[in-house]
Amino acid sequence: MTNHKISRVFPFDIANMKKVEDLLVKEGIRLDKNLDYTCAIFGEDNQVIATGSYFGNSLRCLCVSSDYQGEGLIGSIISHLIEEEYAIGNFHLFVYTKTCSAKFFKDLGFTEIVRIDNKISFLENKKTGFQDYVTSLEKPAEHSDKIAALVINANPFTLGHQYLVEKATAENDLVHLFMVSEDKSLVPFSARHKLITSGLSHLDNIIFHETGPYLISQATFPSYFQKEESQVIQSQSLLDTEIFLKIAKELGITRRYVGEEPNSQVTAIYNEIMKEQLAQNQIDLLIVPRKMTNNQEHLISASTARLAIKENNWELLETLVPKTTLEFFQSEESKPIIDKIKKADNIVHY
């Protein structure tokens, strides 16, 4: 069988999406919840015999029926997806795959960034992309013994974030602050960057970095090749930690600070796994209890701040965010963001 036609499958095409999902299930893969584009090759009986998708700039849900392997179908699917990604301007591509399949992607020009437990590999289509990112990170002119790191999304930047960073800067000579730069949040990165830097302008021992595509978020980590949710949490934590360790080695980081998440079992598991992995590499993970509002009525969190914005509760917002964040949300510039927050169905998970 040659010259297989590749067809796009739209989300509203329920019948064919069901065929895609049936193939994935048959081959032990779940249909990912986050997909921007899906394509498929149909067999003679009009069943899907090969499929692939992408979300943002990551390829996912790649699968060929075991009855049709060895015919080069997966190569055709990947080549098609790469062409589609390039057509919309995504030239830096990533793939998360079972390590047993990594060689196939390496043959297509992908380079492995990290792997965990010889089970999951994270690859990119740039030969030295990750290494270039690591070596480009700003370093201090003078050596310090106490160097800490934080990774924050700040959706939006709150007094809780400010408290966490202030604690880290007080307890260390230098803090590397990594700002999650992927735009998957209700507050876009351009605004988050502004709120973070303005809310911390009184501190002088911080070096700010963008995470780029490497320190990923829970929203974009693909889970389609793992059956249990606990496996997904564990894998993402291990993957994130492996990437962070490479960065920490380059920058001489000996501590990482994270905020406690009393209402999130997922983050609690994530933090415990990370703490264990970092300790094996002589890096301390400090889990800092949540700051409360001055009246002790609310734990300060970005999701509570978004809820206050959604409900026009400016009195509550004032107790949750620094003056710089409050002034931003009272400005004309923030109106499109406020509209987006108000239209969001479930603001807690953005």
Tab-separated table of C-alpha atoms in Angstrom:
chain	number	residue	atom	x	y	z
A	1	MET	CA	0.000	0.000	0.000
A	2	THR	CA	1.511	3.302	-1.061
A	3	ASN	CA	0.607	6.965	-1.336
A	4	HIS	CA	-1.640	7.030	1.686
A	5	LYS	CA	-3.708	10.194	1.842
A	6	ILE	CA	-3.466	12.193	5.066
A	7	SER	CA	-6.682	13.930	6.068
A	8	ARG	CA	-7.316	16.523	8.739
A	9	VAL	CA	-9.841	15.456	11.380
A	10	PHE	CA	-11.731	18.350	12.941
A	11	PRO	CA	-12.970	18.267	16.561
A	12	PHE	CA	-16.592	18.620	15.396
A	13	ASP	CA	-16.229	15.503	13.183
A	14	ILE	CA	-17.414	13.254	15.998
A	15	ALA	CA	-17.526	10.044	13.960
A	16	ASN	CA	-13.939	10.289	12.721
A	17	MET	CA	-12.601	11.608	16.048
A	18	LYS	CA	-14.116	8.472	17.589
A	19	LYS	CA	-12.160	6.377	15.054
A	20	VAL	CA	-8.968	8.250	16.021
A	21	GLU	CA	-9.659	7.603	19.697
A	22	ASP	CA	-10.458	3.913	19.042
A	23	LEU	CA	-7.062	3.420	17.383
A	24	LEU	CA	-5.254	5.189	20.228
A	25	VAL	CA	-7.022	3.086	22.860
A	26	LYS	CA	-6.259	-0.094	20.921
A	27	GLU	CA	-2.552	0.813	20.968
A	28	GLY	CA	-2.555	1.789	24.664
A	29	ILE	CA	-2.665	5.574	24.221
A	30	ARG	CA	-5.201	8.123	25.505
A	31	LEU	CA	-6.593	10.969	23.413
A	32	ASP	CA	-4.928	14.090	24.782
A	33	LYS	CA	-7.272	16.786	26.093
A	34	ASN	CA	-5.115	19.574	24.639
A	35	LEU	CA	-4.962	19.394	20.833
A	36	ASP	CA	-4.917	22.103	18.166
A	37	TYR	CA	-4.728	19.898	15.076
A	38	THR	CA	-5.317	16.201	14.324
A	39	CYS	CA	-4.746	14.224	11.146
A	40	ALA	CA	-5.296	10.620	10.132
A	41	ILE	CA	-4.720	8.017	7.447
A	42	PHE	CA	-7.735	5.844	6.672
A	43	GLY	CA	-7.527	2.197	5.581
A	44	GLU	CA	-9.592	0.383	2.969
A	45	ASP	CA	-12.425	-0.216	5.459
A	46	ASN	CA	-12.449	3.527	6.290
A	47	GLN	CA	-11.009	2.909	9.738
A	48	VAL	CA	-8.132	5.079	11.033
A	49	ILE	CA	-4.840	3.197	10.667
A	50	ALA	CA	-2.480	6.052	11.623
A	51	THR	CA	-2.908	9.363	13.398
A	52	GLY	CA	-1.022	12.278	14.912
A	53	SER	CA	-1.746	15.673	16.459
A	54	TYR	CA	-0.073	18.789	17.743
A	55	PHE	CA	-0.754	21.236	20.537
A	56	GLY	CA	1.116	24.504	20.312
A	57	ASN	CA	4.571	23.496	19.130
A	58	SER	CA	4.541	19.945	20.538
A	59	LEU	CA	3.703	16.824	18.554
A	60	ARG	CA	1.528	14.279	20.338
A	61	CYS	CA	-0.861	11.317	20.027
A	62	LEU	CA	1.309	9.742	17.313
A	63	CYS	CA	0.131	6.241	16.561
A	64	VAL	CA	0.057	3.561	13.861
A	65	SER	CA	-2.104	0.474	13.985
A	66	SER	CA	-0.016	-2.603	14.843
A	67	ASP	CA	-1.482	-4.178	11.678
A	68	TYR	CA	0.204	-1.530	9.483
A	69	GLN	CA	3.576	-0.971	11.127
A	70	GLY	CA	6.655	-1.075	8.923
A	71	GLU	CA	4.963	0.793	6.066
A	72	GLY	CA	6.393	4.226	6.906
A	73	LEU	CA	3.032	5.640	7.968
A	74	ILE	CA	4.309	7.329	11.119
A	75	GLY	CA	7.007	9.099	9.120
A	76	SER	CA	4.346	10.422	6.759
A	77	ILE	CA	2.209	11.613	9.692
A	78	ILE	CA	5.142	13.380	11.390
A	79	SER	CA	6.291	15.013	8.140
A	80	HIS	CA	2.746	16.270	7.585
A	81	LEU	CA	2.495	17.668	11.125
A	82	ILE	CA	5.879	19.404	10.790
A	83	GLU	CA	4.744	21.020	7.515
A	84	GLU	CA	1.537	22.224	9.202
A	85	GLU	CA	3.491	23.602	12.173
A	86	TYR	CA	5.915	25.418	9.880
A	87	ALA	CA	2.983	26.853	7.903
A	88	ILE	CA	1.709	28.649	11.033
A	89	GLY	CA	5.179	29.826	12.071
A	90	ASN	CA	6.076	27.162	14.647
A	91	PHE	CA	9.639	26.220	13.699
A	92	HIS	CA	10.929	25.073	17.093
A	93	LEU	CA	9.138	21.781	17.752
A	94	PHE	CA	9.063	19.358	20.676
A	95	VAL	CA	7.922	15.818	21.255
A	96	TYR	CA	7.363	13.746	24.395
A	97	THR	CA	7.491	10.069	23.624
A	98	LYS	CA	8.204	6.658	25.063
A	99	THR	CA	11.997	6.252	25.116
A	100	CYS	CA	11.673	3.089	23.035
A	101	SER	CA	10.373	5.329	20.205
A	102	ALA	CA	12.964	8.093	20.635
A	103	LYS	CA	15.371	6.674	18.042
A	104	PHE	CA	12.739	7.139	15.362
A	105	PHE	CA	12.532	10.877	16.144
A	106	LYS	CA	16.320	11.181	16.326
A	107	ASP	CA	16.453	9.764	12.800
A	108	LEU	CA	14.107	12.609	11.788
A	109	GLY	CA	16.467	15.246	13.205
A	110	PHE	CA	15.201	15.552	16.776
A	111	THR	CA	17.632	15.772	19.716
A	112	GLU	CA	16.912	14.359	23.165
A	113	ILE	CA	16.912	16.980	25.930
A	114	VAL	CA	16.251	14.647	28.885
A	115	ARG	CA	14.830	11.225	29.592
A	116	ILE	CA	13.376	9.803	32.787
A	117	ASP	CA	13.628	6.195	33.990
A	118	ASN	CA	14.464	5.148	30.434
A	119	LYS	CA	10.715	5.393	29.801
A	120	ILE	CA	9.903	8.921	28.632
A	121	SER	CA	12.042	11.148	26.419
A	122	PHE	CA	11.660	14.872	25.749
A	123	LEU	CA	13.097	15.901	22.375
A	124	GLU	CA	13.332	19.010	20.195
A	125	ASN	CA	14.111	19.611	16.529
A	126	LYS	CA	17.069	21.915	17.277
A	127	LYS	CA	20.431	20.230	17.729
A	128	THR	CA	21.683	22.584	20.441
A	129	GLY	CA	18.460	24.384	21.395
A	130	PHE	CA	18.397	23.532	25.098
A	131	GLN	CA	22.147	23.869	25.543
A	132	ASP	CA	22.041	27.274	23.833
A	133	TYR	CA	19.272	28.325	26.251
A	134	VAL	CA	21.232	27.178	29.302
A	135	THR	CA	24.496	28.851	28.273
A	136	SER	CA	22.645	32.091	27.427
A	137	LEU	CA	21.274	32.488	30.966
A	138	GLU	CA	22.661	35.575	32.683
A	139	LYS	CA	25.144	34.889	35.462
A	140	PRO	CA	26.491	37.200	38.182
A	141	ALA	CA	29.925	38.745	37.776
A	142	GLU	CA	30.997	37.603	41.253
A	143	HIS	CA	30.786	34.120	42.766
A	144	SER	CA	28.253	33.516	45.563
A	145	ASP	CA	27.780	30.518	47.847
A	146	LYS	CA	24.084	31.004	48.522
A	147	ILE	CA	22.264	30.978	45.198
A	148	ALA	CA	18.548	30.220	45.039
A	149	ALA	CA	15.938	29.834	42.314
A	150	LEU	CA	12.191	30.243	41.901
A	151	VAL	CA	9.894	29.457	38.985
A	152	ILE	CA	6.689	31.507	38.968
A	153	ASN	CA	3.791	31.947	36.591
A	154	ALA	CA	2.128	34.881	38.434
A	155	ASN	CA	-1.328	34.781	36.876
A	156	PRO	CA	-1.459	37.529	38.209
A	157	PHE	CA	1.417	38.562	40.523
A	158	THR	CA	0.170	38.603	44.142
A	159	LEU	CA	1.414	39.497	47.620
A	160	GLY	CA	2.009	35.745	48.013
A	161	HIS	CA	4.492	35.754	45.143
A	162	GLN	CA	6.096	38.889	46.528
A	163	TYR	CA	6.409	37.326	49.995
A	164	LEU	CA	7.997	34.147	48.569
A	165	VAL	CA	10.574	36.091	46.537
A	166	GLU	CA	11.329	38.476	49.423
A	167	LYS	CA	12.015	35.469	51.671
A	168	ALA	CA	14.338	33.934	49.083
A	169	THR	CA	16.245	37.201	48.519
A	170	ALA	CA	16.638	37.744	52.286
A	171	GLU	CA	18.032	34.245	52.842
A	172	ASN	CA	20.406	34.102	49.849
A	173	ASP	CA	23.080	36.178	48.154
A	174	LEU	CA	21.412	35.850	44.757
A	175	VAL	CA	18.062	34.637	43.386
A	176	HIS	CA	17.479	33.422	39.833
A	177	LEU	CA	13.797	34.040	39.133
A	178	PHE	CA	12.380	32.118	36.168
A	179	MET	CA	9.169	33.594	34.745
A	180	VAL	CA	6.958	31.076	32.900
A	181	SER	CA	6.918	32.617	29.446
A	182	GLU	CA	4.543	30.307	27.575
A	183	ASP	CA	1.242	32.076	26.926
A	184	LYS	CA	-1.283	29.602	28.325
A	185	SER	CA	-2.588	31.836	31.137
A	186	LEU	CA	-5.464	34.313	31.297
A	187	VAL	CA	-2.935	37.054	32.063
A	188	PRO	CA	-0.555	37.139	29.054
A	189	PHE	CA	3.198	36.934	29.542
A	190	SER	CA	3.801	40.557	28.526
A	191	ALA	CA	1.593	41.677	31.440
A	192	ARG	CA	2.894	39.039	33.867
A	193	HIS	CA	6.485	40.069	33.111
A	194	LYS	CA	5.617	43.700	33.821
A	195	LEU	CA	3.788	42.866	37.082
A	196	ILE	CA	6.589	40.599	38.347
A	197	THR	CA	9.418	43.065	37.669
A	198	SER	CA	7.525	46.098	38.953
A	199	GLY	CA	6.346	44.237	42.065
A	200	LEU	CA	9.934	43.277	42.887
A	201	SER	CA	11.723	46.486	41.873
A	202	HIS	CA	12.689	47.153	45.517
A	203	LEU	CA	14.926	44.042	45.555
A	204	ASP	CA	18.413	44.221	44.073
A	205	ASN	CA	19.727	40.626	44.196
A	206	ILE	CA	17.468	39.050	41.556
A	207	ILE	CA	18.328	37.964	38.031
A	208	PHE	CA	15.181	37.561	35.928
A	209	HIS	CA	14.947	34.839	33.270
A	210	GLU	CA	12.273	33.654	30.860
A	211	THR	CA	11.636	29.913	31.002
A	212	GLY	CA	11.293	29.606	27.242
A	213	PRO	CA	9.745	26.278	26.250
A	214	TYR	CA	11.772	24.182	28.669
A	215	LEU	CA	10.318	24.598	32.166
A	216	ILE	CA	6.831	23.517	31.241
A	217	SER	CA	3.454	23.892	32.890
A	218	GLN	CA	0.998	21.249	34.016
A	219	ALA	CA	-1.454	22.537	31.413
A	220	THR	CA	0.777	21.584	28.502
A	221	PHE	CA	2.441	18.405	29.711
A	222	PRO	CA	1.094	15.608	27.525
A	223	SER	CA	-0.378	12.630	29.344
A	224	TYR	CA	-1.636	10.552	26.452
A	225	PHE	CA	0.849	7.705	26.814
A	226	GLN	CA	0.217	7.111	30.522
A	227	LYS	CA	-2.864	5.439	31.905
A	228	GLU	CA	-2.864	6.668	35.510
A	229	GLU	CA	-3.090	10.299	36.614
A	230	SER	CA	-0.537	9.598	39.362
A	231	GLN	CA	1.932	8.474	36.678
A	232	VAL	CA	1.403	11.755	34.830
A	233	ILE	CA	2.141	13.835	37.941
A	234	GLN	CA	5.225	11.765	38.729
A	235	SER	CA	6.536	11.919	35.154
A	236	GLN	CA	6.107	15.669	34.851
A	237	SER	CA	7.784	16.267	38.192
A	238	LEU	CA	10.738	14.044	37.259
A	239	LEU	CA	11.017	15.655	33.825
A	240	ASP	CA	10.848	19.198	35.192
A	241	THR	CA	13.393	18.330	37.860
A	242	GLU	CA	15.843	16.817	35.343
A	243	ILE	CA	15.677	19.996	33.245
A	244	PHE	CA	15.999	22.194	36.330
A	245	LEU	CA	19.064	20.228	37.507
A	246	LYS	CA	20.870	20.967	34.233
A	247	ILE	CA	20.071	24.675	34.677
A	248	ALA	CA	21.053	24.595	38.371
A	249	LYS	CA	24.435	23.067	37.535
A	250	GLU	CA	25.154	25.866	35.046
A	251	LEU	CA	24.143	28.624	37.494
A	252	GLY	CA	25.457	27.122	40.750
A	253	ILE	CA	21.981	26.975	42.333
A	254	THR	CA	21.824	25.250	45.737
A	255	ARG	CA	18.245	26.029	46.800
A	256	ARG	CA	14.839	26.180	45.174
A	257	TYR	CA	11.822	27.850	46.756
A	258	VAL	CA	8.194	26.905	46.084
A	259	GLY	CA	4.939	27.991	47.668
A	260	GLU	CA	2.901	25.467	49.608
A	261	GLU	CA	-0.346	24.416	47.896
A	262	PRO	CA	-2.608	23.192	50.731
A	263	ASN	CA	-5.605	22.782	48.423
A	264	SER	CA	-3.805	20.961	45.615
A	265	GLN	CA	-2.954	17.303	46.098
A	266	VAL	CA	-1.331	17.312	42.641
A	267	THR	CA	1.143	20.053	43.591
A	268	ALA	CA	1.823	18.423	46.960
A	269	ILE	CA	2.831	15.150	45.233
A	270	TYR	CA	4.804	17.142	42.646
A	271	ASN	CA	6.731	19.005	45.340
A	272	GLU	CA	7.530	15.851	47.324
A	273	ILE	CA	8.959	14.079	44.267
A	274	MET	CA	10.961	17.179	43.344
A	275	LYS	CA	12.276	17.530	46.905
A	276	GLU	CA	13.580	13.959	46.868
A	277	GLN	CA	15.235	14.325	43.429
A	278	LEU	CA	16.864	17.671	44.273
A	279	ALA	CA	18.188	16.345	47.600
A	280	GLN	CA	20.015	13.578	45.707
A	281	ASN	CA	21.833	16.395	43.885
A	282	GLN	CA	22.632	18.472	47.014
A	283	ILE	CA	19.932	21.050	46.319
A	284	ASP	CA	17.433	21.977	49.025
A	285	LEU	CA	13.751	22.449	48.193
A	286	LEU	CA	12.105	24.894	50.590
A	287	ILE	CA	8.307	24.662	50.638
A	288	VAL	CA	7.079	27.966	52.070
A	289	PRO	CA	3.640	28.116	53.769
A	290	ARG	CA	1.042	30.313	52.070
A	291	LYS	CA	0.778	33.923	53.139
A	292	MET	CA	-2.641	35.030	54.386
A	293	THR	CA	-4.346	38.393	53.995
A	294	ASN	CA	-3.757	40.822	56.863
A	295	ASN	CA	-7.235	40.115	58.261
A	296	GLN	CA	-6.455	36.355	58.144
A	297	GLU	CA	-9.631	35.686	56.138
A	298	HIS	CA	-8.051	34.415	52.910
A	299	LEU	CA	-5.048	32.422	51.771
A	300	ILE	CA	-3.430	34.563	49.102
A	301	SER	CA	-3.429	32.891	45.691
A	302	ALA	CA	-3.543	33.915	42.034
A	303	SER	CA	-6.816	32.015	41.581
A	304	THR	CA	-8.438	34.004	44.429
A	305	ALA	CA	-7.173	37.207	42.780
A	306	ARG	CA	-8.683	36.162	39.439
A	307	LEU	CA	-11.973	35.399	41.172
A	308	ALA	CA	-11.943	38.865	42.781
A	309	ILE	CA	-11.377	40.405	39.323
A	310	LYS	CA	-14.143	38.280	37.797
A	311	GLU	CA	-16.584	39.404	40.511
A	312	ASN	CA	-15.491	43.075	40.499
A	313	ASN	CA	-14.469	42.674	44.142
A	314	TRP	CA	-11.832	45.396	44.241
A	315	GLU	CA	-11.841	45.503	48.043
A	316	LEU	CA	-10.773	41.845	48.158
A	317	LEU	CA	-8.260	42.288	45.325
A	318	GLU	CA	-6.560	45.093	47.253
A	319	THR	CA	-5.799	42.617	50.091
A	320	LEU	CA	-4.311	40.057	47.675
A	321	VAL	CA	-1.989	41.974	45.359
A	322	PRO	CA	0.771	44.615	45.570
A	323	LYS	CA	-0.049	48.200	44.699
A	324	THR	CA	1.650	47.773	41.302
A	325	THR	CA	-0.686	44.879	40.351
A	326	LEU	CA	-3.770	46.725	41.644
A	327	GLU	CA	-2.905	49.852	39.652
A	328	PHE	CA	-2.403	47.763	36.523
A	329	PHE	CA	-5.873	46.217	36.813
A	330	GLN	CA	-7.369	49.662	37.357
A	331	SER	CA	-5.775	50.915	34.119
A	332	GLU	CA	-7.147	50.964	30.566
A	333	GLU	CA	-4.371	48.577	29.506
A	334	SER	CA	-5.855	45.743	31.564
A	335	LYS	CA	-9.408	45.910	30.158
A	336	PRO	CA	-8.963	43.142	27.528
A	337	ILE	CA	-7.462	40.879	30.215
A	338	ILE	CA	-10.292	41.613	32.660
A	339	ASP	CA	-12.825	40.811	29.911
A	340	LYS	CA	-11.056	37.498	29.284
A	341	ILE	CA	-11.090	36.624	32.994
A	342	LYS	CA	-14.799	37.457	33.250
A	343	LYS	CA	-15.619	35.228	30.276
A	344	ALA	CA	-13.607	32.257	31.572
A	345	ASP	CA	-15.760	29.377	32.785
A	346	ASN	CA	-13.379	27.955	35.350
A	347	ILE	CA	-10.833	30.561	36.374
A	348	VAL	CA	-9.248	28.344	39.030
A	349	HIS	CA	-7.459	26.175	36.481
A	350	TYR	CA	-6.017	28.835	34.182
